[in-house]
Coordinates of C-alpha atoms and ligand atoms in Angstrom, one line a residue:
Chain O
M1 CA 160.2 45.2 -100.7
I2 CA 158.4 48.1 -99.1
K3 CA 155.4 49.5 -101.1
S4 CA 153.9 52.9 -100.7
D5 CA 150.2 53.7 -100.4
I6 CA 150.3 55.3 -103.9
E7 CA 151.9 52.2 -105.5
A8 CA 149.2 50.0 -103.8
Q9 CA 146.5 52.5 -104.9
K10 CA 145.4 53.2 -101.3
I11 CA 144.6 56.3 -99.3
L12 CA 145.5 56.6 -95.6
C13 CA 143.2 58.4 -93.2
T14 CA 145.9 60.4 -91.3
H15 CA 143.5 61.1 -88.4
C16 CA 142.7 57.5 -87.4
G17 CA 145.1 55.4 -89.4
L18 CA 142.6 53.3 -91.5
L19 CA 143.5 52.5 -95.1
F20 CA 141.0 53.0 -98.0
D21 CA 140.9 52.4 -101.7
E22 CA 141.8 55.3 -103.9
V23 CA 138.2 55.9 -104.9
D24 CA 137.0 56.6 -101.4
E25 CA 136.6 60.2 -100.3
V26 CA 135.5 60.1 -96.6
C27 CA 136.8 57.9 -93.8
N28 CA 133.9 55.7 -92.5
R29 CA 135.5 55.4 -89.1
C30 CA 136.2 59.0 -88.0
G31 CA 134.5 61.0 -90.8
A32 CA 137.6 62.9 -92.0
D33 CA 138.0 63.8 -95.6
L34 CA 140.6 61.6 -97.3
H35 CA 143.6 63.1 -99.1
Q36 CA 146.4 60.9 -100.4
R37 CA 148.9 63.8 -100.0
K38 CA 148.4 67.3 -98.5
D39 CA 146.8 69.7 -101.0
N40 CA 149.2 72.0 -102.8
S41 CA 151.9 71.1 -100.3
L42 CA 154.9 72.4 -102.3
V43 CA 153.4 75.7 -103.4
K44 CA 152.2 76.5 -99.9
T45 CA 155.5 75.6 -98.3
F46 CA 157.4 77.7 -100.8
L47 CA 155.2 80.8 -100.5
F48 CA 155.2 80.7 -96.7
A49 CA 158.9 80.1 -96.6
I50 CA 159.5 83.1 -98.9
S51 CA 157.2 85.4 -96.8
S52 CA 159.1 84.3 -93.7
L53 CA 162.4 85.2 -95.4
I54 CA 161.0 88.7 -96.3
F55 CA 159.8 89.4 -92.7
L56 CA 163.2 88.4 -91.3
I57 CA 164.8 91.4 -92.9
P58 CA 163.0 94.1 -90.9
A59 CA 163.0 91.8 -87.9
N60 CA 166.8 92.0 -87.8
L61 CA 167.2 95.6 -88.8
L62 CA 164.6 97.4 -86.7
P63 CA 164.7 97.6 -82.9
I64 CA 162.9 94.8 -81.0
M65 CA 162.8 96.7 -77.7
V66 CA 163.2 100.4 -76.8
V67 CA 164.7 101.2 -73.4
T68 CA 164.0 104.7 -72.1
S69 CA 166.0 105.6 -69.0
L70 CA 166.1 109.2 -67.6
G71 CA 164.8 110.5 -70.9
N72 CA 167.3 108.8 -73.1
K73 CA 165.8 106.5 -75.8
D74 CA 167.9 103.4 -76.5
P75 CA 166.5 101.2 -79.3
G76 CA 168.1 97.7 -79.4
T77 CA 168.1 95.1 -82.2
I78 CA 168.1 91.3 -81.7
M79 CA 171.8 91.1 -82.7
G80 CA 172.6 94.1 -80.5
G81 CA 171.2 92.2 -77.5
V82 CA 173.3 89.2 -78.3
I83 CA 176.5 91.3 -78.6
Y84 CA 175.6 93.1 -75.3
F85 CA 175.5 89.8 -73.4
F86 CA 178.8 88.6 -74.9
H87 CA 180.5 91.9 -74.0
H88 CA 179.4 91.6 -70.4
G89 CA 180.5 88.0 -70.1
A90 CA 177.0 86.5 -70.0
Y91 CA 177.9 83.9 -72.7
G92 CA 175.2 81.4 -71.7
I93 CA 172.3 83.8 -72.2
G94 CA 173.9 85.4 -75.2
A95 CA 174.1 82.0 -76.8
V96 CA 170.5 81.1 -75.9
I97 CA 169.2 84.3 -77.6
F98 CA 171.5 83.9 -80.6
I99 CA 170.4 80.3 -81.1
A100 CA 166.7 80.9 -80.6
S101 CA 166.4 84.1 -82.6
I102 CA 169.0 83.9 -85.3
A103 CA 170.4 80.4 -85.8
V104 CA 167.1 78.5 -85.5
P105 CA 165.1 80.7 -88.0
A106 CA 168.0 80.6 -90.5
F107 CA 168.4 76.8 -90.1
K108 CA 164.6 76.2 -90.5
L109 CA 164.4 78.2 -93.7
S110 CA 167.5 76.5 -95.2
V111 CA 166.0 73.1 -94.4
L112 CA 162.6 74.0 -95.9
F113 CA 164.3 75.1 -99.2
Y114 CA 166.4 71.9 -99.1
L115 CA 163.3 69.8 -98.7
L116 CA 161.6 71.6 -101.6
Y117 CA 164.7 71.0 -103.7
I118 CA 164.6 67.3 -103.0
V119 CA 160.9 66.9 -103.8
Y120 CA 161.1 69.2 -106.9
W121 CA 164.0 67.3 -108.4
N122 CA 162.7 63.9 -107.1
K123 CA 165.9 62.9 -105.3
T124 CA 164.2 60.0 -103.4
Q125 CA 167.6 58.4 -102.6
K126 CA 168.1 61.4 -100.2
A127 CA 164.7 60.9 -98.5
Y128 CA 166.0 59.2 -95.4
G129 CA 168.5 61.9 -94.5
A130 CA 166.0 64.7 -95.4
M131 CA 163.5 63.1 -93.1
K132 CA 165.8 63.7 -90.2
Y133 CA 166.1 67.4 -91.0
Y134 CA 162.3 67.6 -91.4
R135 CA 161.8 66.2 -87.9
I136 CA 164.4 68.6 -86.4
I137 CA 162.6 71.6 -87.8
S138 CA 159.2 70.4 -86.7
F139 CA 160.5 69.9 -83.2
I140 CA 162.3 73.2 -82.8
G141 CA 159.7 75.4 -84.6
K142 CA 158.1 77.0 -81.6
W143 CA 161.4 77.8 -79.9
S144 CA 162.0 80.8 -82.1
M145 CA 159.1 82.5 -80.3
L146 CA 161.4 82.7 -77.2
D147 CA 162.6 86.3 -77.7
I148 CA 159.0 87.5 -78.3
F149 CA 158.0 86.2 -74.8
V150 CA 161.1 87.8 -73.3
V151 CA 160.2 91.2 -74.8
A152 CA 156.6 90.8 -73.4
L153 CA 158.0 90.2 -69.9
M154 CA 160.5 93.1 -70.1
V155 CA 157.8 95.5 -71.3
A156 CA 155.5 94.4 -68.5
M157 CA 158.2 94.5 -65.7
V158 CA 160.1 97.7 -66.5
Q159 CA 157.5 100.5 -66.2
F160 CA 159.1 103.0 -63.8
K161 CA 157.7 106.2 -65.2
N162 CA 160.6 108.8 -65.4
L163 CA 163.3 106.4 -64.2
A164 CA 163.2 103.6 -66.8
T165 CA 160.6 102.1 -69.2
I166 CA 160.8 99.5 -71.9
N167 CA 158.5 99.5 -75.0
T168 CA 157.9 97.1 -77.9
G169 CA 159.9 97.8 -81.1
E170 CA 158.6 97.3 -84.6
A171 CA 161.0 94.3 -85.1
A172 CA 158.9 92.3 -82.6
L173 CA 155.9 92.3 -85.0
A174 CA 158.1 91.4 -88.0
F175 CA 159.8 88.7 -86.1
A176 CA 156.6 87.2 -84.8
L177 CA 155.2 87.1 -88.3
A178 CA 158.4 85.5 -89.6
V179 CA 158.1 82.7 -87.0
V180 CA 154.4 82.1 -87.7
M181 CA 155.1 81.9 -91.5
T182 CA 157.9 79.3 -91.0
M183 CA 155.6 77.3 -88.7
I184 CA 152.8 77.3 -91.3
A185 CA 155.4 76.4 -94.1
T186 CA 156.6 73.4 -92.1
E187 CA 153.0 72.3 -91.4
S188 CA 152.1 72.6 -95.1
F189 CA 154.9 70.3 -96.1
D190 CA 154.0 66.7 -96.7
P191 CA 157.1 64.6 -95.8
R192 CA 155.7 61.6 -97.8
L193 CA 156.5 63.6 -101.0
L194 CA 160.2 63.0 -100.2
W195 CA 159.7 59.3 -100.8
D196 CA 157.3 59.3 -103.8
K197 CA 159.2 58.2 -106.9
R198 CA 157.9 60.0 -110.0
E199 CA 158.2 58.4 -113.5
K200 CA 160.5 60.4 -115.8
K201 CA 158.7 61.8 -118.8
Chain E
M1 CA 149.4 45.3 -94.3
D2 CA 146.5 47.3 -93.1
T3 CA 147.8 50.8 -92.4
A4 CA 150.4 53.1 -93.9
C5 CA 153.1 55.3 -92.3
K6 CA 151.9 58.9 -91.9
E7 CA 155.3 60.4 -92.5
C8 CA 156.6 58.4 -95.6
G9 CA 153.6 56.6 -96.9
A10 CA 155.0 53.0 -96.7
L11 CA 152.5 50.3 -96.2
V12 CA 153.0 48.6 -92.8
A13 CA 151.3 46.0 -90.6
Q14 CA 148.9 47.4 -88.1
P15 CA 150.9 47.6 -84.8
A16 CA 149.6 45.7 -81.9
V17 CA 148.0 48.2 -79.5
D18 CA 149.2 46.8 -76.2
R19 CA 150.2 49.9 -74.3
E20 CA 153.6 48.4 -73.6
H21 CA 155.6 48.4 -76.8
Q22 CA 156.5 51.2 -79.3
Y23 CA 156.6 50.5 -83.0
Y24 CA 158.6 52.3 -85.6
C25 CA 158.3 52.5 -89.4
P26 CA 160.8 50.1 -91.1
R27 CA 161.5 52.7 -93.8
C28 CA 161.7 56.1 -92.2
D29 CA 161.8 55.3 -88.4
A30 CA 158.6 57.3 -87.7
M31 CA 156.9 56.3 -84.5
L32 CA 153.8 54.2 -85.6
Y33 CA 152.5 53.5 -82.1
R34 CA 153.4 55.1 -78.9
S35 CA 152.3 53.3 -75.7
G36 CA 149.9 55.4 -73.6
Q37 CA 148.3 55.2 -70.2
E38 CA 144.9 54.0 -69.0
F39 CA 142.3 56.7 -69.7
H40 CA 141.2 57.3 -66.0
Y41 CA 144.8 58.1 -65.0
I42 CA 145.0 60.6 -67.9
I43 CA 141.8 62.2 -66.8
L44 CA 143.0 62.6 -63.2
M45 CA 146.3 64.1 -64.3
A46 CA 144.6 66.5 -66.7
L47 CA 142.3 67.6 -63.9
S48 CA 145.1 68.3 -61.5
S49 CA 146.9 70.3 -64.2
I50 CA 143.8 72.4 -64.8
I51 CA 143.5 73.1 -61.1
L52 CA 147.1 74.4 -61.1
F53 CA 146.5 76.5 -64.2
F54 CA 144.4 79.3 -62.6
P55 CA 146.6 80.3 -59.7
A56 CA 149.6 80.0 -62.0
I57 CA 148.3 82.6 -64.5
L58 CA 146.8 84.9 -61.8
L59 CA 149.5 85.1 -59.1
P60 CA 152.6 87.3 -59.7
I61 CA 155.6 85.5 -61.4
L62 CA 158.1 88.3 -60.8
T63 CA 158.4 91.5 -58.7
L64 CA 161.0 94.1 -59.5
N65 CA 162.1 96.7 -57.0
I66 CA 163.9 99.8 -58.2
A67 CA 164.7 102.6 -55.7
G68 CA 161.7 101.7 -53.5
M69 CA 159.3 101.4 -56.4
E70 CA 157.8 98.0 -57.0
Q71 CA 156.5 96.5 -60.2
S72 CA 155.1 93.0 -60.4
T73 CA 153.6 91.0 -63.2
T74 CA 151.5 87.9 -63.8
L75 CA 151.7 85.6 -66.9
V76 CA 148.5 87.2 -68.3
E77 CA 149.6 90.8 -67.7
A78 CA 153.0 90.1 -69.3
V79 CA 151.6 89.0 -72.6
W80 CA 149.0 91.7 -72.5
S81 CA 151.7 94.4 -72.3
F82 CA 152.0 94.2 -76.2
F83 CA 148.4 95.4 -76.3
G84 CA 149.3 98.5 -74.3
D85 CA 152.0 99.3 -76.8
G86 CA 149.6 99.0 -79.7
Y87 CA 150.8 95.6 -81.0
T88 CA 147.4 93.7 -80.9
F89 CA 148.6 90.9 -83.3
I90 CA 151.5 89.9 -81.1
A91 CA 149.4 90.3 -77.9
V92 CA 146.9 87.9 -79.3
L93 CA 149.5 85.5 -80.6
V94 CA 151.4 85.2 -77.3
L95 CA 148.2 85.1 -75.3
L96 CA 147.0 82.2 -77.4
S97 CA 150.3 80.2 -77.7
G98 CA 151.6 80.8 -74.1
I99 CA 148.4 80.5 -72.1
I100 CA 145.1 79.7 -73.9
I101 CA 146.2 76.9 -76.2
P102 CA 148.1 74.9 -73.4
F103 CA 144.9 75.1 -71.3
L104 CA 142.7 74.2 -74.4
M105 CA 144.9 71.1 -75.0
L106 CA 144.0 69.8 -71.5
T107 CA 140.3 70.7 -71.9
L108 CA 140.3 68.9 -75.2
I109 CA 141.8 65.7 -73.7
L110 CA 139.0 65.8 -71.1
M111 CA 136.3 66.4 -73.7
I112 CA 137.6 63.5 -75.7
L113 CA 138.3 61.0 -72.9
I114 CA 135.4 61.5 -70.5
P115 CA 132.7 60.8 -73.1
I116 CA 134.7 57.8 -74.4
H117 CA 135.1 56.5 -70.8
Y118 CA 131.3 56.6 -70.5
G119 CA 130.8 54.6 -73.7
V120 CA 130.2 57.4 -76.3
S121 CA 131.4 56.5 -79.8
P122 CA 134.9 58.0 -80.6
R123 CA 133.5 59.2 -83.9
K124 CA 131.4 61.8 -82.1
V125 CA 134.6 63.4 -80.7
A126 CA 136.7 62.9 -83.9
T127 CA 136.6 66.7 -84.6
L128 CA 138.0 67.5 -81.2
F129 CA 140.7 65.0 -81.8
N130 CA 141.7 66.6 -85.1
L131 CA 141.7 70.0 -83.4
Y132 CA 144.0 68.6 -80.7
E133 CA 146.5 67.4 -83.3
H134 CA 146.5 70.7 -85.1
L135 CA 147.0 72.7 -81.9
T136 CA 149.9 70.6 -80.5
E137 CA 152.5 72.6 -82.4
W138 CA 151.1 76.0 -81.2
S139 CA 151.1 75.1 -77.5
M140 CA 154.2 77.1 -76.2
G141 CA 153.9 77.0 -72.4
E142 CA 157.5 75.6 -72.2
V143 CA 158.8 78.4 -74.4
Y144 CA 157.2 80.9 -72.1
L145 CA 158.8 79.3 -69.1
I146 CA 162.3 79.5 -70.5
S147 CA 161.6 83.1 -71.5
I148 CA 160.9 83.9 -67.8
L149 CA 164.4 82.5 -67.0
V150 CA 166.0 84.7 -69.7
A151 CA 164.1 87.8 -68.4
I152 CA 165.2 87.0 -64.8
I153 CA 168.8 87.0 -65.9
K154 CA 168.4 90.2 -67.9
L155 CA 166.6 92.0 -65.0
Q156 CA 168.7 90.9 -62.1
K157 CA 171.4 93.5 -63.1
M158 CA 168.9 96.3 -63.0
A159 CA 167.3 95.9 -59.7
M160 CA 166.2 93.6 -56.8
L161 CA 164.1 90.8 -58.1
I162 CA 161.7 88.6 -56.2
I163 CA 160.3 85.4 -57.8
G164 CA 156.6 85.0 -57.1
E165 CA 154.4 81.9 -56.5
G166 CA 153.0 82.2 -60.0
F167 CA 156.4 81.1 -61.4
F168 CA 156.5 77.9 -59.3
L169 CA 152.9 77.1 -60.0
F170 CA 153.5 77.5 -63.7
I171 CA 156.3 75.0 -63.6
A172 CA 154.0 72.5 -61.7
F173 CA 151.3 73.2 -64.3
L174 CA 153.7 72.5 -67.2
I175 CA 155.0 69.3 -65.7
T176 CA 151.5 67.9 -65.1
M177 CA 150.5 69.0 -68.5
Y178 CA 153.5 67.3 -70.1
I179 CA 152.8 64.0 -68.3
T180 CA 149.1 64.2 -69.4
M181 CA 150.2 64.7 -73.0
V182 CA 152.7 61.9 -72.9
W183 CA 150.2 59.5 -71.4
F184 CA 147.5 60.4 -74.0
N185 CA 148.0 58.4 -77.1
P186 CA 145.2 59.4 -79.6
H187 CA 145.3 56.1 -81.4
D188 CA 144.1 54.2 -78.3
I189 CA 140.7 55.9 -78.9
W190 CA 140.2 53.8 -82.0
H191 CA 141.5 50.7 -80.4
Q192 CA 139.1 51.1 -77.5
Q193 CA 136.2 51.1 -80.0
K194 CA 137.5 48.0 -81.7
S195 CA 137.7 46.0 -78.5
D196 CA 134.1 47.1 -77.6
D197 CA 132.9 45.8 -81.0
D198 CA 134.5 42.4 -80.5
Ligands
LIG301 ZN1 139.7 58.1 -90.2
LIG302 ZN1 157.6 55.7 -92.5

């Protein structure tokens, strides 16, 4: 029967892997502070996930890039870019942008709320499956930044005075903030909470 | 039972640190021990990666030609373009995640391994090691690389496009950096100390 550190009244130093008694406060091997679980993990994860959700609204409604060619301003949204590529038969690139900018952020937030739900209602029997989702969102987290880097390159490359210029749109800021918030939310989440059985009161 | 799984909290036996086998948690399948490479190989790989870094960020990655006008950009200039548009926060964010943090990861590996190689106690570099772990997630060199490919596809319809040396050097930098990071197993640091004590 597998026992957890809490059941055995132990604390793990997550930095060097040494195990201590619950009364210890500092790791004597690497000097790190000992915490049995990440502090305020649920509250932090929840708040950062909510802020990310809020930033995603302007990120999708406002233009991410403004193309000016021969005096005509053409602001384009993220979804607009995806539709443009599908219209012109560039399905591969359309799919890459759609997955990185729309599907991945939506998936990450849904998983975060699902993890919070499992911990909050203490559904430990679902821990094994939830763990897989947790690992997926930790792994794909940074890829949502893809479109921001693309905008940076487009703005840097297309500066041909009267002929054509590209400038940053407001959505770039909102989107970057949304990505950072989800990454912090994922980092704040302590996956060990999924497995901790709580006594019913 | 002398350690616990970082990801689920289950008590598990301390995995044998033999640089050959990988060990997984019996309850949640988390990797408990990843086999790494000898320290001096990692140091050499990190150094070659650092050498590739500077020309990669300073040489042009792309040159665009529209009606006789030419415009080229380097990795640093590209992320800095947000600054010109007044978006300082994104400029700093992409500069950090796309360029500075990948470089910092390699510098940290050297700052951790070189002193240990010369017999300094790992405890003295423990802070650097914690920083390394925190930064891993924010190192986005590979995301930047794929974004260059996306930009190439977007731009090729507009004008003639020339791919510069910076682009190929950046790929070489990312490959050597990736190998360094795979070879570097932070837990070997503490094992090294153990065997010294014996
Ligand atoms: Zn420790
Ligand atoms: Zn585990």
